[in-house]
Amino acid sequence: MHDTPIAQLVKLHRIDRRMRIVSLATRAGITVRYLEMIEAGTKNPTIPGLRKLADVMRVSGVGLGSDAPREDRAVAGGEGCTGGARGVDE
């Protein structure tokens, strides 16, 4: 897992991809204010929200700190589970 907070990773990846905050928020289906709070570290995205941000920026979930298995890949009995990232709802 990364030692870098998710807030910094989201912002660094967004800036690296030369994306405006409005564009990323719109494409990820969240408000600009919520993305600003994520980047400021005052809110944490949910795991599905983090995956959406990662998809829009074309970064792996692991690249943003989420190594939780996707539900469509999880196997009964816990096989295929690799851990998880913590997040809170809006």
PDB file of C-alpha atoms in Angstrom:
ATOM      1  CA  MET A   1       0.000   0.000   0.000  1.00  0.00           C
ATOM      2  CA  HIS A   2       1.130   3.562  -0.595  1.00  0.00           C
ATOM      3  CA  ASP A   3       2.359   5.866   2.155  1.00  0.00           C
ATOM      4  CA  THR A   4       1.069   8.830   0.151  1.00  0.00           C
ATOM      5  CA  PRO A   5      -2.431   9.964   1.160  1.00  0.00           C
ATOM      6  CA  ILE A   6      -5.171   9.357  -1.398  1.00  0.00           C
ATOM      7  CA  ALA A   7      -5.784  13.115  -1.552  1.00  0.00           C
ATOM      8  CA  GLN A   8      -2.270  13.750  -2.840  1.00  0.00           C
ATOM      9  CA  LEU A   9      -2.381  10.826  -5.265  1.00  0.00           C
ATOM     10  CA  VAL A  10      -5.666  11.974  -6.831  1.00  0.00           C
ATOM     11  CA  LYS A  11      -4.369  15.517  -7.268  1.00  0.00           C
ATOM     12  CA  LEU A  12      -0.949  14.419  -8.565  1.00  0.00           C
ATOM     13  CA  HIS A  13      -2.476  12.070 -11.139  1.00  0.00           C
ATOM     14  CA  ARG A  14      -5.002  14.735 -12.227  1.00  0.00           C
ATOM     15  CA  ILE A  15      -2.289  17.356 -12.673  1.00  0.00           C
ATOM     16  CA  ASP A  16       0.039  14.874 -14.381  1.00  0.00           C
ATOM     17  CA  ARG A  17      -2.708  14.207 -16.915  1.00  0.00           C
ATOM     18  CA  ARG A  18      -3.323  17.944 -17.346  1.00  0.00           C
ATOM     19  CA  MET A  19      -6.954  17.533 -16.357  1.00  0.00           C
ATOM     20  CA  ARG A  20      -8.947  20.417 -14.976  1.00  0.00           C
ATOM     21  CA  ILE A  21     -10.772  19.707 -11.755  1.00  0.00           C
ATOM     22  CA  VAL A  22     -14.109  20.474 -13.448  1.00  0.00           C
ATOM     23  CA  SER A  23     -13.413  17.960 -16.203  1.00  0.00           C
ATOM     24  CA  LEU A  24     -12.422  15.162 -13.825  1.00  0.00           C
ATOM     25  CA  ALA A  25     -15.374  15.780 -11.526  1.00  0.00           C
ATOM     26  CA  THR A  26     -17.839  15.850 -14.409  1.00  0.00           C
ATOM     27  CA  ARG A  27     -16.470  12.701 -16.028  1.00  0.00           C
ATOM     28  CA  ALA A  28     -16.357  10.885 -12.673  1.00  0.00           C
ATOM     29  CA  GLY A  29     -19.943  11.878 -11.878  1.00  0.00           C
ATOM     30  CA  ILE A  30     -19.155  13.841  -8.726  1.00  0.00           C
ATOM     31  CA  THR A  31     -19.406  17.513  -7.836  1.00  0.00           C
ATOM     32  CA  VAL A  32     -16.444  19.823  -8.190  1.00  0.00           C
ATOM     33  CA  ARG A  33     -16.774  20.685  -4.486  1.00  0.00           C
ATOM     34  CA  TYR A  34     -16.585  17.005  -3.478  1.00  0.00           C
ATOM     35  CA  LEU A  35     -13.471  16.486  -5.632  1.00  0.00           C
ATOM     36  CA  GLU A  36     -11.928  19.601  -4.082  1.00  0.00           C
ATOM     37  CA  MET A  37     -12.575  18.115  -0.633  1.00  0.00           C
ATOM     38  CA  ILE A  38     -11.050  14.780  -1.711  1.00  0.00           C
ATOM     39  CA  GLU A  39      -7.942  16.558  -2.997  1.00  0.00           C
ATOM     40  CA  ALA A  40      -7.741  18.665   0.173  1.00  0.00           C
ATOM     41  CA  GLY A  41      -7.938  15.529   2.297  1.00  0.00           C
ATOM     42  CA  THR A  42     -11.111  16.551   4.112  1.00  0.00           C
ATOM     43  CA  LYS A  43     -13.182  13.774   2.486  1.00  0.00           C
ATOM     44  CA  ASN A  44     -12.250  10.266   1.408  1.00  0.00           C
ATOM     45  CA  PRO A  45     -13.865   8.770  -1.669  1.00  0.00           C
ATOM     46  CA  THR A  46     -15.749   5.511  -1.465  1.00  0.00           C
ATOM     47  CA  ILE A  47     -14.026   2.538  -3.087  1.00  0.00           C
ATOM     48  CA  PRO A  48     -16.416   2.687  -6.089  1.00  0.00           C
ATOM     49  CA  GLY A  49     -15.795   6.441  -6.290  1.00  0.00           C
ATOM     50  CA  LEU A  50     -12.053   5.898  -6.184  1.00  0.00           C
ATOM     51  CA  ARG A  51     -12.329   3.311  -8.954  1.00  0.00           C
ATOM     52  CA  LYS A  52     -14.318   5.774 -11.073  1.00  0.00           C
ATOM     53  CA  LEU A  53     -11.685   8.477 -10.575  1.00  0.00           C
ATOM     54  CA  ALA A  54      -8.974   5.959 -11.466  1.00  0.00           C
ATOM     55  CA  ASP A  55     -10.868   4.843 -14.584  1.00  0.00           C
ATOM     56  CA  VAL A  56     -11.359   8.422 -15.778  1.00  0.00           C
ATOM     57  CA  MET A  57      -7.672   9.219 -15.240  1.00  0.00           C
ATOM     58  CA  ARG A  58      -6.623   5.832 -16.665  1.00  0.00           C
ATOM     59  CA  VAL A  59      -4.774   4.878 -13.498  1.00  0.00           C
ATOM     60  CA  SER A  60      -5.027   1.485 -11.847  1.00  0.00           C
ATOM     61  CA  GLY A  61      -6.941   1.390  -8.579  1.00  0.00           C
ATOM     62  CA  VAL A  62      -3.684   0.321  -6.970  1.00  0.00           C
ATOM     63  CA  GLY A  63      -2.135   3.506  -8.342  1.00  0.00           C
ATOM     64  CA  LEU A  64      -4.603   5.459  -6.228  1.00  0.00           C
ATOM     65  CA  GLY A  65      -4.297   3.241  -3.192  1.00  0.00           C
ATOM     66  CA  SER A  66      -7.226   0.864  -3.693  1.00  0.00           C
ATOM     67  CA  ASP A  67      -6.277  -2.777  -3.893  1.00  0.00           C
ATOM     68  CA  ALA A  68      -9.724  -4.062  -2.959  1.00  0.00           C
ATOM     69  CA  PRO A  69     -10.986  -6.741  -5.339  1.00  0.00           C
ATOM     70  CA  ARG A  70     -13.754  -5.846  -7.730  1.00  0.00           C
ATOM     71  CA  GLU A  71     -16.969  -7.606  -6.851  1.00  0.00           C
ATOM     72  CA  ASP A  72     -17.131  -9.186 -10.285  1.00  0.00           C
ATOM     73  CA  ARG A  73     -13.733 -10.821  -9.680  1.00  0.00           C
ATOM     74  CA  ALA A  74     -14.225 -11.913  -6.071  1.00  0.00           C
ATOM     75  CA  VAL A  75     -14.754 -15.637  -5.665  1.00  0.00           C
ATOM     76  CA  ALA A  76     -16.945 -17.286  -3.054  1.00  0.00           C
ATOM     77  CA  GLY A  77     -15.052 -18.295   0.065  1.00  0.00           C
ATOM     78  CA  GLY A  78     -12.769 -15.283  -0.092  1.00  0.00           C
ATOM     79  CA  GLU A  79     -10.500 -16.535  -2.873  1.00  0.00           C
ATOM     80  CA  GLY A  80      -9.122 -13.745  -4.959  1.00  0.00           C
ATOM     81  CA  CYS A  81      -9.375 -11.196  -2.154  1.00  0.00           C
ATOM     82  CA  THR A  82      -6.258  -9.089  -1.889  1.00  0.00           C
ATOM     83  CA  GLY A  83      -7.112  -6.676   0.906  1.00  0.00           C
ATOM     84  CA  GLY A  84      -8.891  -3.383   0.812  1.00  0.00           C
ATOM     85  CA  ALA A  85      -8.770   0.351   1.054  1.00  0.00           C
ATOM     86  CA  ARG A  86     -10.752   2.345   3.536  1.00  0.00           C
ATOM     87  CA  GLY A  87     -13.146   5.046   2.446  1.00  0.00           C
ATOM     88  CA  VAL A  88     -16.135   6.857   3.794  1.00  0.00           C
ATOM     89  CA  ASP A  89     -19.280   7.916   2.089  1.00  0.00           C
ATOM     90  CA  GLU A  90     -19.862  11.544   1.116  1.00  0.00           C
TER      91      GLU A  90
END
